[in-house]
Short mmCIF file of C-alpha atoms and ligand atoms in Angstrom, two decimals:
data_model
loop_
_atom_site.label_atom_id
_atom_site.label_comp_id
_atom_site.label_asym_id
_atom_site.label_seq_id
_atom_site.Cartn_x
_atom_site.Cartn_y
_atom_site.Cartn_z
CA UNK A 5 -10.80 13.51 -31.55
CA UNK A 6 -11.65 17.24 -31.84
CA UNK A 7 -10.90 19.63 -28.97
CA UNK A 8 -8.85 17.14 -27.08
CA UNK A 9 -6.46 19.00 -24.85
CA UNK A 10 -2.81 19.23 -25.74
CA UNK A 11 -0.60 18.06 -22.88
CA UNK A 12 2.95 18.81 -21.80
CA UNK A 13 5.40 17.52 -19.21
CA UNK A 14 9.04 17.28 -18.29
CA UNK A 15 10.00 13.90 -19.73
CA UNK A 16 13.61 13.85 -18.56
CA UNK A 17 14.78 13.46 -14.97
CA UNK A 18 14.52 15.90 -12.09
CA UNK A 19 16.03 19.36 -12.52
CA UNK A 20 18.66 20.69 -12.03
CA UNK A 21 20.39 18.59 -14.67
CA UNK A 22 22.39 19.16 -17.85
CA UNK A 23 19.29 18.98 -19.99
CA UNK A 24 15.56 19.16 -19.47
CA UNK A 25 13.40 17.63 -22.19
CA UNK A 26 9.85 18.89 -22.29
CA UNK A 27 7.44 16.89 -24.41
CA UNK A 28 4.22 18.32 -25.82
CA UNK A 29 1.54 16.18 -27.46
CA UNK A 30 -1.73 17.06 -29.17
CA UNK A 31 -3.40 18.92 -31.97
CA UNK A 32 -2.10 22.34 -30.98
CA UNK A 33 1.59 21.45 -31.20
CA UNK A 34 2.16 23.20 -34.58
CA UNK A 35 0.60 26.42 -33.28
CA UNK A 36 2.60 26.24 -30.04
CA UNK A 37 5.88 25.69 -31.92
CA UNK A 38 5.13 28.51 -34.31
CA UNK A 39 4.58 30.83 -31.35
CA UNK A 40 7.66 29.68 -29.40
CA UNK A 41 10.23 29.53 -32.19
CA UNK A 42 8.55 31.43 -35.00
CA UNK A 43 8.18 28.50 -37.42
CA UNK A 44 7.44 24.81 -37.68
CA UNK A 45 10.72 22.89 -37.99
CA UNK A 46 11.14 20.08 -40.54
CA UNK A 47 9.69 16.80 -39.37
CA UNK A 48 11.85 14.65 -37.11
CA UNK A 49 14.96 16.81 -37.45
CA UNK A 50 16.67 18.49 -34.56
CA UNK A 51 17.10 22.25 -35.06
CA UNK A 52 18.77 24.72 -32.74
CA UNK A 53 16.42 27.60 -31.94
CA UNK A 54 15.79 30.36 -29.45
CA UNK A 55 12.60 29.70 -27.56
CA UNK A 56 10.76 32.93 -26.89
CA UNK A 57 7.89 34.10 -24.80
CA UNK A 58 5.02 35.76 -26.58
CA UNK A 59 6.40 39.20 -25.86
CA UNK A 60 9.64 38.22 -27.55
CA UNK A 61 11.90 37.49 -24.56
CA UNK A 62 14.32 34.61 -24.99
CA UNK A 63 13.48 31.87 -22.46
CA UNK A 64 16.34 29.58 -23.51
CA UNK A 65 18.10 28.25 -26.60
CA UNK A 66 18.03 24.57 -27.38
CA UNK A 67 17.18 21.75 -29.76
CA UNK A 68 13.63 21.46 -30.99
CA UNK A 69 12.06 18.41 -32.64
CA UNK A 70 8.68 18.05 -34.28
CA UNK A 71 7.03 14.68 -34.92
CA UNK A 72 3.85 15.15 -36.96
CA UNK A 73 0.92 12.78 -36.34
CA UNK A 74 0.68 9.87 -36.70
CA UNK A 75 4.42 9.16 -36.70
CA UNK A 76 5.10 9.89 -33.05
CA UNK A 77 5.13 8.14 -29.69
CA UNK A 78 1.53 9.10 -28.93
CA UNK A 79 0.31 9.04 -32.51
CA UNK A 80 -0.54 12.75 -32.13
CA UNK A 81 1.55 15.77 -33.09
CA UNK A 82 4.48 15.76 -30.70
CA UNK A 83 7.24 18.27 -29.99
CA UNK A 84 10.32 17.90 -27.86
CA UNK A 85 12.13 20.92 -26.48
CA UNK A 86 15.63 20.22 -25.19
CA UNK A 87 16.32 23.00 -22.74
CA UNK A 88 19.07 23.65 -20.26
CA UNK A 89 18.05 21.76 -17.15
CA UNK A 90 17.57 24.59 -14.69
CA UNK A 91 14.51 24.88 -12.51
CA UNK A 92 13.80 28.47 -13.53
CA UNK A 93 14.20 27.60 -17.22
CA UNK A 94 11.62 24.83 -16.98
CA UNK A 95 9.32 26.99 -14.84
CA UNK A 96 9.47 29.81 -17.40
CA UNK A 97 8.55 27.45 -20.23
CA UNK A 98 5.72 25.93 -18.17
CA UNK A 99 4.31 29.39 -17.47
CA UNK A 100 4.47 30.19 -21.16
CA UNK A 101 2.80 26.92 -22.19
CA UNK A 102 0.04 27.32 -19.61
CA UNK A 103 -0.92 30.59 -21.35
CA UNK A 104 -2.10 28.71 -24.45
CA UNK A 105 -5.78 27.82 -24.43
CA UNK A 106 -6.38 24.06 -24.53
CA UNK A 107 -2.93 23.24 -23.10
CA UNK A 108 -2.38 21.64 -19.71
CA UNK A 109 0.24 19.64 -17.79
CA UNK A 110 0.03 15.89 -18.45
CA UNK A 111 -1.14 13.42 -15.81
CA UNK A 112 1.04 10.43 -14.85
CA UNK A 113 1.26 7.99 -17.77
CA UNK A 114 -0.87 10.16 -20.04
CA UNK A 115 1.51 10.10 -23.03
CA UNK A 116 1.57 6.29 -22.87
CA UNK A 117 -2.18 6.18 -22.50
CA UNK A 118 -2.59 8.23 -25.67
CA UNK A 119 -0.11 5.91 -27.40
CA UNK A 120 -2.27 2.96 -26.33
CA UNK A 121 -5.49 4.66 -27.42
CA UNK A 122 -4.12 5.46 -30.85
CA UNK A 123 -2.93 1.88 -31.28
CA UNK A 124 0.79 2.70 -31.11
CA UNK A 125 1.33 0.38 -28.14
CA UNK A 126 -0.64 -2.53 -26.80
CA UNK A 127 -1.10 -3.14 -23.07
CA UNK A 128 1.77 -5.60 -22.81
CA UNK A 129 4.07 -3.05 -24.45
CA UNK A 130 2.80 -0.33 -22.14
CA UNK A 131 3.50 -2.48 -19.08
CA UNK A 132 6.91 -3.35 -20.52
CA UNK A 133 7.67 0.34 -20.86
CA UNK A 134 6.70 0.99 -17.22
CA UNK A 135 8.96 -1.91 -16.23
CA UNK A 136 11.82 -0.63 -18.40
CA UNK A 137 11.68 2.75 -16.69
CA UNK A 138 11.61 1.07 -13.28
CA UNK A 139 14.25 -1.58 -14.13
CA UNK A 140 17.15 -1.71 -11.69
CA UNK A 141 18.80 -4.99 -12.60
CA UNK A 142 20.11 -6.35 -15.89
CA UNK A 143 17.54 -9.16 -16.04
CA UNK A 144 14.67 -6.77 -15.32
CA UNK A 145 15.93 -4.67 -18.21
CA UNK A 146 16.06 -7.64 -20.58
CA UNK A 147 12.57 -8.77 -19.60
CA UNK A 148 11.20 -5.26 -20.04
CA UNK A 149 12.89 -4.76 -23.42
CA UNK A 150 11.35 -7.96 -24.76
CA UNK A 151 7.96 -6.89 -23.50
CA UNK A 152 8.06 -3.24 -24.50
CA UNK A 153 9.29 -4.00 -28.00
CA UNK A 154 6.48 -6.40 -28.82
CA UNK A 155 8.29 -9.74 -28.44
CA UNK A 156 5.80 -11.08 -25.91
CA UNK A 157 2.77 -9.60 -27.67
CA UNK A 158 3.65 -11.30 -30.95
CA UNK A 159 3.24 -14.70 -29.27
CA UNK A 160 -0.30 -13.77 -28.20
CA UNK A 161 -1.20 -12.36 -31.61
CA UNK A 162 0.02 -15.58 -33.22
CA UNK A 163 -2.18 -17.62 -30.89
CA UNK A 164 -5.16 -15.34 -31.44
CA UNK A 165 -4.84 -15.82 -35.20
CA UNK A 166 -4.75 -19.57 -34.81
CA UNK A 167 -7.89 -19.39 -32.70
CA UNK A 168 -9.66 -17.17 -35.20
CA UNK A 169 -8.76 -19.57 -37.98
CA UNK A 170 -10.00 -22.54 -35.95
CA UNK A 171 -13.30 -20.80 -35.32
CA UNK A 172 -13.68 -19.87 -38.98
CA UNK A 173 -13.21 -23.49 -40.01
CA UNK A 174 -15.71 -24.66 -37.43
CA UNK A 175 -18.22 -22.03 -38.53
CA UNK A 176 -17.78 -23.28 -42.09
CA UNK A 177 -18.45 -26.81 -40.96
CA UNK A 178 -21.54 -25.70 -39.04
CA UNK A 179 -22.87 -23.69 -41.96
CA UNK A 180 -22.08 -26.17 -44.72
CA UNK A 181 -21.91 -29.58 -43.10
CA UNK A 182 -22.28 -31.43 -46.39
CA UNK A 183 -20.11 -29.31 -48.67
CA UNK A 184 -17.34 -31.19 -50.37
CA UNK A 185 -14.63 -28.59 -49.88
CA UNK A 186 -15.08 -28.63 -46.10
CA UNK A 187 -14.46 -32.29 -45.38
CA UNK A 188 -14.95 -33.77 -41.91
CA UNK A 189 -11.24 -34.17 -41.42
CA UNK A 190 -10.86 -30.39 -41.29
CA UNK A 191 -12.47 -30.56 -37.90
CA UNK A 192 -9.89 -33.10 -36.77
CA UNK A 193 -7.09 -30.79 -37.84
CA UNK A 194 -8.69 -27.90 -35.99
CA UNK A 195 -8.90 -29.82 -32.74
CA UNK A 196 -5.37 -31.14 -33.13
CA UNK A 197 -4.16 -27.56 -33.43
CA UNK A 198 -6.30 -26.39 -30.49
CA UNK A 199 -4.82 -29.20 -28.44
CA UNK A 200 -1.24 -28.22 -29.28
CA UNK A 201 -2.11 -24.58 -28.64
CA UNK A 202 -3.34 -25.58 -25.16
CA UNK A 203 -0.01 -27.30 -24.54
CA UNK A 204 1.97 -24.27 -25.68
CA UNK A 205 -0.13 -21.99 -23.50
CA UNK A 206 0.31 -24.28 -20.49
CA UNK A 207 4.09 -24.35 -20.81
CA UNK A 208 4.12 -20.59 -21.38
CA UNK A 209 2.14 -20.15 -18.18
CA UNK A 210 4.69 -22.28 -16.33
CA UNK A 211 7.26 -19.58 -17.11
CA UNK A 212 5.26 -17.05 -15.13
CA UNK A 213 7.05 -17.82 -11.88
CA UNK A 214 10.37 -17.07 -13.57
CA UNK A 215 8.94 -13.85 -14.99
CA UNK A 216 7.65 -12.80 -11.58
CA UNK A 217 10.97 -13.55 -9.92
CA UNK A 218 12.84 -11.49 -12.51
CA UNK A 219 10.38 -8.61 -12.27
CA UNK A 220 9.52 -8.60 -8.55
CA UNK A 221 12.67 -10.20 -7.15
CA UNK A 222 13.73 -13.52 -5.62
CA UNK A 223 12.57 -13.48 -2.01
CA UNK A 224 15.20 -14.74 0.42
CA UNK A 225 14.01 -14.82 4.02
CA UNK A 226 16.34 -15.22 7.00
CA UNK A 227 14.58 -16.80 9.97
CA UNK A 228 15.51 -18.45 13.24
CA UNK A 229 15.49 -17.96 17.00
CA UNK A 230 16.32 -14.64 18.64
CA UNK A 231 20.09 -13.99 18.78
CA UNK A 232 20.85 -16.70 16.23
CA UNK A 233 22.66 -14.09 14.10
CA UNK A 234 19.97 -13.16 11.58
CA UNK A 235 20.55 -9.41 11.58
CA UNK A 236 24.32 -9.88 11.42
CA UNK A 237 23.84 -12.10 8.36
CA UNK A 238 21.50 -9.60 6.72
CA UNK A 239 24.08 -6.85 7.19
CA UNK A 240 26.89 -9.08 5.93
CA UNK A 241 24.99 -9.99 2.76
CA UNK A 242 23.88 -6.40 2.20
CA UNK A 243 27.42 -5.22 2.98
CA UNK A 244 26.01 -2.43 5.10
CA UNK A 245 24.23 -1.92 8.40
CA UNK A 246 20.58 -2.44 7.58
CA UNK A 247 19.53 -4.12 10.80
CA UNK A 248 20.39 -3.33 14.39
CA UNK A 249 22.64 -5.99 15.89
CA UNK A 250 22.64 -6.46 19.68
CA UNK A 251 22.87 -9.37 22.03
CA UNK A 252 19.46 -8.45 23.41
CA UNK A 253 17.03 -11.07 22.18
CA UNK A 254 14.02 -9.77 20.28
CA UNK A 255 15.60 -6.60 18.82
CA UNK A 256 14.23 -7.06 15.31
CA UNK A 257 10.49 -6.69 15.69
CA UNK A 258 9.43 -5.97 12.16
CA UNK A 259 10.39 -7.49 8.85
CA UNK A 260 13.38 -5.62 7.43
CA UNK A 261 14.03 -5.77 3.72
CA UNK A 262 16.90 -4.85 1.46
CA UNK A 263 17.29 -5.14 -2.33
CA UNK A 264 20.42 -6.78 -3.71
CA UNK A 265 21.48 -7.21 -7.31
CA UNK A 266 22.96 -10.69 -7.64
CA UNK A 267 24.23 -11.84 -11.04
CA UNK A 268 21.88 -9.33 -12.69
CA UNK A 269 18.86 -10.56 -10.73
CA UNK A 270 16.95 -8.66 -8.08
CA UNK A 271 17.15 -10.46 -4.73
CA UNK A 272 14.88 -9.23 -1.97
CA UNK A 273 16.46 -10.13 1.34
CA UNK A 274 14.28 -10.16 4.47
CA UNK A 275 15.39 -10.21 8.11
CA UNK A 276 12.65 -11.31 10.48
CA UNK A 277 11.84 -11.18 14.17
CA UNK A 278 13.31 -14.11 16.07
CA UNK A 279 10.88 -16.99 16.45
CA UNK A 280 10.06 -17.74 20.08
CA UNK A 281 7.13 -17.79 22.48
CA UNK A 282 6.54 -14.37 23.94
CA UNK A 283 3.82 -12.36 25.63
CA UNK A 284 5.27 -9.07 24.52
CA UNK A 285 2.67 -7.61 22.18
CA UNK A 286 4.93 -5.83 19.67
CA UNK A 287 7.28 -8.78 19.43
CA UNK A 288 4.33 -11.10 18.90
CA UNK A 289 3.14 -8.99 16.00
CA UNK A 290 6.69 -9.12 14.60
CA UNK A 291 6.65 -12.90 14.84
CA UNK A 292 3.27 -13.04 13.10
CA UNK A 293 4.72 -10.97 10.23
CA UNK A 294 7.81 -13.18 10.17
CA UNK A 295 5.67 -16.28 9.84
CA UNK A 296 3.75 -14.71 6.98
CA UNK A 297 6.81 -13.72 4.97
CA UNK A 298 8.33 -17.18 5.61
CA UNK A 299 5.40 -18.73 3.74
CA UNK A 300 6.02 -16.38 0.80
CA UNK A 301 9.76 -17.02 0.59
CA UNK A 302 11.37 -18.33 -2.60
CA UNK A 303 14.27 -19.40 -0.39
CA UNK A 304 14.25 -19.73 3.38
CA UNK A 305 17.56 -19.50 5.21
CA UNK A 306 17.03 -20.91 8.66
CA UNK A 307 19.84 -19.93 10.99
CA UNK A 308 20.86 -21.54 14.27
CA UNK A 309 23.57 -20.49 16.72
CA UNK A 310 25.92 -23.49 16.82
CA UNK A 311 27.68 -22.16 19.91
CA UNK A 312 24.66 -22.73 22.12
CA UNK A 313 22.59 -25.85 22.47
CA UNK A 314 19.06 -24.77 21.80
CA UNK A 315 15.92 -26.78 21.47
CA UNK A 316 16.15 -28.10 17.93
CA UNK A 317 13.70 -26.38 15.63
CA UNK A 318 12.43 -28.23 12.63
CA UNK A 319 12.52 -25.81 9.73
CA UNK A 320 10.65 -26.69 6.53
CA UNK A 321 12.43 -29.24 4.37
CA UNK A 322 13.03 -26.76 1.56
CA UNK A 323 14.91 -24.41 3.92
CA UNK A 324 18.68 -24.13 3.96
CA UNK A 325 19.82 -24.86 7.50
CA UNK A 326 22.75 -22.61 8.40
CA UNK A 327 24.84 -22.88 11.54
CA UNK A 328 26.02 -19.41 12.61
CA UNK A 329 28.95 -18.16 14.71
CA UNK A 330 31.33 -20.84 13.43
CA UNK A 331 34.18 -18.80 14.94
CA UNK A 332 32.96 -19.85 18.41
CA UNK A 333 33.38 -23.29 19.99
CA UNK A 334 30.72 -25.62 18.64
CA UNK A 335 28.22 -27.07 21.07
CA UNK A 336 25.42 -28.10 18.75
CA UNK A 337 25.55 -31.65 17.37
CA UNK A 338 23.23 -30.89 14.53
CA UNK A 339 24.10 -31.36 10.85
CA UNK A 340 23.95 -28.09 8.94
CA UNK A 341 23.88 -27.43 5.21
CA UNK A 342 26.41 -24.67 5.72
CA UNK A 343 28.44 -23.10 8.53
CA UNK A 344 29.03 -19.36 8.58
CA UNK A 345 30.55 -16.66 10.71
CA UNK A 346 29.85 -13.00 10.17
CA UNK A 347 32.73 -12.38 12.56
CA UNK A 348 35.47 -13.82 10.34
CA UNK A 349 33.51 -14.09 7.07
CA UNK A 350 33.67 -17.89 6.86
CA UNK A 351 31.03 -19.49 4.63
CA UNK A 352 29.56 -16.21 3.37
CA UNK A 353 30.75 -16.65 -0.22
CA UNK A 354 29.34 -20.18 -0.20
CA UNK A 355 26.02 -18.84 1.04
CA UNK A 356 25.94 -16.21 -1.70
CA UNK A 357 26.72 -18.94 -4.22
CA UNK A 358 23.93 -21.06 -2.84
CA UNK A 359 21.42 -18.21 -3.21
CA UNK A 360 22.40 -17.78 -6.87
CA UNK A 361 22.19 -21.53 -7.45
CA UNK A 362 18.69 -21.77 -5.95
CA UNK A 363 17.58 -18.73 -7.91
CA UNK A 364 18.78 -20.23 -11.18
CA UNK A 365 17.04 -23.50 -10.43
CA UNK A 366 13.78 -21.56 -10.55
CA UNK A 367 14.68 -19.10 -13.28
CA UNK A 368 16.33 -20.45 -16.40
CA UNK A 369 14.39 -18.82 -19.17
CA UNK A 370 15.14 -19.89 -22.75
CA UNK A 371 13.65 -16.61 -23.85
CA UNK A 372 12.57 -13.39 -22.20
CA UNK A 373 9.20 -13.48 -23.96
CA UNK A 374 7.51 -14.70 -20.78
CA UNK A 375 4.61 -13.37 -18.70
CA UNK A 376 5.46 -11.60 -15.46
CA UNK A 377 2.34 -10.16 -13.83
CA UNK A 378 -0.69 -11.42 -11.95
CA UNK A 379 -2.80 -9.76 -14.64
CA UNK A 380 -1.16 -11.95 -17.29
CA UNK A 381 -1.62 -15.04 -15.16
CA UNK A 382 -5.34 -14.47 -14.70
CA UNK A 383 -6.10 -13.86 -18.37
CA UNK A 384 -3.83 -16.64 -19.65
CA UNK A 385 -5.24 -19.12 -17.13
CA UNK A 386 -8.76 -18.23 -18.24
CA UNK A 387 -7.79 -18.70 -21.86
CA UNK A 388 -6.21 -22.07 -21.10
CA UNK A 389 -9.26 -23.22 -19.13
CA UNK A 390 -11.52 -22.34 -22.07
CA UNK A 391 -9.23 -24.15 -24.53
CA UNK A 392 -9.26 -27.25 -22.35
CA UNK A 393 -13.03 -27.05 -22.02
CA UNK A 394 -13.34 -26.96 -25.81
CA UNK A 395 -11.37 -30.21 -26.05
CA UNK A 396 -13.30 -31.98 -23.34
CA UNK A 397 -16.52 -33.85 -24.10
CA UNK A 398 -16.63 -33.39 -27.89
CA UNK A 399 -20.14 -34.82 -27.82
CA UNK A 400 -21.40 -31.44 -26.56
CA UNK A 401 -21.53 -30.29 -30.16
CA UNK A 402 -19.53 -28.00 -32.37
CA UNK A 403 -21.37 -24.80 -31.53
CA UNK A 404 -20.68 -25.05 -27.79
CA UNK A 405 -17.06 -25.94 -28.44
CA UNK A 406 -16.74 -22.98 -30.79
CA UNK A 407 -18.09 -20.80 -28.00
CA UNK A 408 -15.25 -22.04 -25.74
CA UNK A 409 -12.76 -21.03 -28.41
CA UNK A 410 -14.31 -17.58 -28.55
CA UNK A 411 -13.91 -17.27 -24.77
CA UNK A 412 -10.28 -18.42 -25.06
CA UNK A 413 -9.62 -15.79 -27.73
CA UNK A 414 -11.29 -13.05 -25.66
CA UNK A 415 -9.13 -13.86 -22.65
CA UNK A 416 -6.02 -13.65 -24.84
CA UNK A 417 -7.26 -10.34 -26.25
CA UNK A 418 -7.49 -8.99 -22.72
CA UNK A 419 -3.81 -9.66 -22.16
CA UNK A 420 -2.80 -7.47 -25.08
CA UNK A 421 -5.66 -5.05 -24.55
CA UNK A 422 -7.34 -5.81 -27.89
CA UNK A 423 -10.50 -6.79 -26.04
CA UNK A 424 -12.35 -4.54 -23.58
CA UNK A 425 -9.95 -3.55 -20.85
CA UNK A 426 -11.37 -0.11 -20.03
CA UNK A 427 -11.64 -0.93 -16.31
CA UNK A 428 -7.93 -1.78 -16.12
CA UNK A 429 -6.53 1.31 -17.73
CA UNK A 430 -6.47 3.59 -14.70
CA UNK A 431 -4.55 0.98 -12.73
CA UNK A 432 -2.03 0.29 -15.46
CA UNK A 433 -1.29 3.88 -16.44
CA UNK A 434 -1.26 5.03 -12.82
CA UNK A 435 2.01 3.13 -12.44
CA UNK A 436 3.82 5.58 -14.66
CA UNK A 437 5.61 8.73 -13.73
CA UNK A 438 4.60 12.08 -15.18
CA UNK A 439 6.14 12.72 -18.57
CA UNK A 440 5.80 9.14 -19.80
P1 GDP B 515 19.43 -11.95 15.60
O1 GDP B 515 18.72 -11.66 16.89
O2 GDP B 515 19.20 -13.35 15.15
O3 GDP B 515 19.21 -10.93 14.55
O4 GDP B 515 21.00 -11.91 15.98
P2 GDP B 515 22.06 -10.71 15.84
O5 GDP B 515 22.56 -10.63 14.44
O6 GDP B 515 21.47 -9.48 16.44
O7 GDP B 515 23.21 -11.29 16.74
C1 GDP B 515 23.04 -11.62 18.12
C2 GDP B 515 24.38 -11.57 18.80
O8 GDP B 515 25.26 -12.54 18.24
C3 GDP B 515 25.10 -10.23 18.67
O9 GDP B 515 25.72 -9.91 19.88
C4 GDP B 515 26.12 -10.47 17.57
O10 GDP B 515 27.26 -9.65 17.70
C5 GDP B 515 26.46 -11.93 17.79
N1 GDP B 515 26.88 -12.58 16.54
C6 GDP B 515 26.20 -12.62 15.37
N2 GDP B 515 26.87 -13.31 14.43
C7 GDP B 515 28.03 -13.71 15.01
C8 GDP B 515 29.17 -14.48 14.54
O11 GDP B 515 29.25 -14.94 13.39
N3 GDP B 515 30.17 -14.71 15.46
C9 GDP B 515 30.12 -14.25 16.74
N4 GDP B 515 31.12 -14.51 17.54
N5 GDP B 515 29.07 -13.51 17.19
C10 GDP B 515 28.04 -13.26 16.35
#
């Protein structure tokens, strides 16, 4: 594309730091390098050079790399300048770069967007890269690596090829119904393959919940009456004071949340307002929020103070019923799944173990090549629906069934970004930080 602006950004972390890596991408990179270091270094080889302003002052000395198009991250000419990571050093280079016509600072995600536009990365890989940069737990990292390195995409490309082949065979049958080399049984083979493809897609889609839990976290919600010991439990599990603990009922009025890394998985722990009837307006809003998050929980821990006899609540069947304050004399006759005390620590290890066990019941991926976003779900579900439609009511005729296969292929193409996704790009690339 002629006259496309050349972009630059700090691609390493915040300064001050040991190093600051500034990345430049675009047509003008050779001219910029020639001006800054007096020559164009050999391709893809680090060279140590003084980086100078245009009136010859040394800005800094550091490693310089040049990646000529198309063999670069963006597919354009790319340079990396490894400077000392001081604020003034980076500022000086930025001022110098801004002097070049046709150069400007990059927007968030713009390098990745150029990589996508030049076909270096597909959308799944781009999303995987955003996830890899954001990954905080080991399992998030593994999921993101699989996605960013093309492992997940290759499944979709394989399916797309099978669909294309199926359509080609059907077209042949439509065009040459009586030809000898396209016997009727070809059609049977095609539909057998479409049917097994539908099964594969359906079981792939079933993995989405696991993918979402790995990516977005396993939601554990602590609920119960006021003063049951919810906030104390939250603090004990988080091993720090996240929530205010008092013996005044109704202290927690909003949903509090803390991230834990448990066995490499992200666990999102929520403490909620105590459930009771109240006229107090703020507390009522807190209870409304509590009820909402309870419905979204992957695991509900329903706590009850066993030292007081309260009206027995009936938590949902899937909830773990925990009796709290086991260090105090027991007055409740109820059967609990687990007894705990945040006072003496009893039962807390068991509760942690139980959270891990419940998590692993939901997430036991054979492979990390699994979908993990609502966007994937929508497109894959559409593809599956079209595949199933093509198998239903064969009497509708081959041309209509072939049309279903085309729709199934288009939906798959939207997942990888091979098919018209222009309207999604701003959302997807907006997730990135500047410099990526
Ligand atoms: P929440 O309203 O359900 O969040 O309950 P809190 O965590 O704020 O606890 C209410 C009161 O019970 C506070 O005074 C806590 O100190 C006390 N408490 C909480 N857990 C325990 C426990 O395991 N043993 C004893 N003895 N007291 C507890």
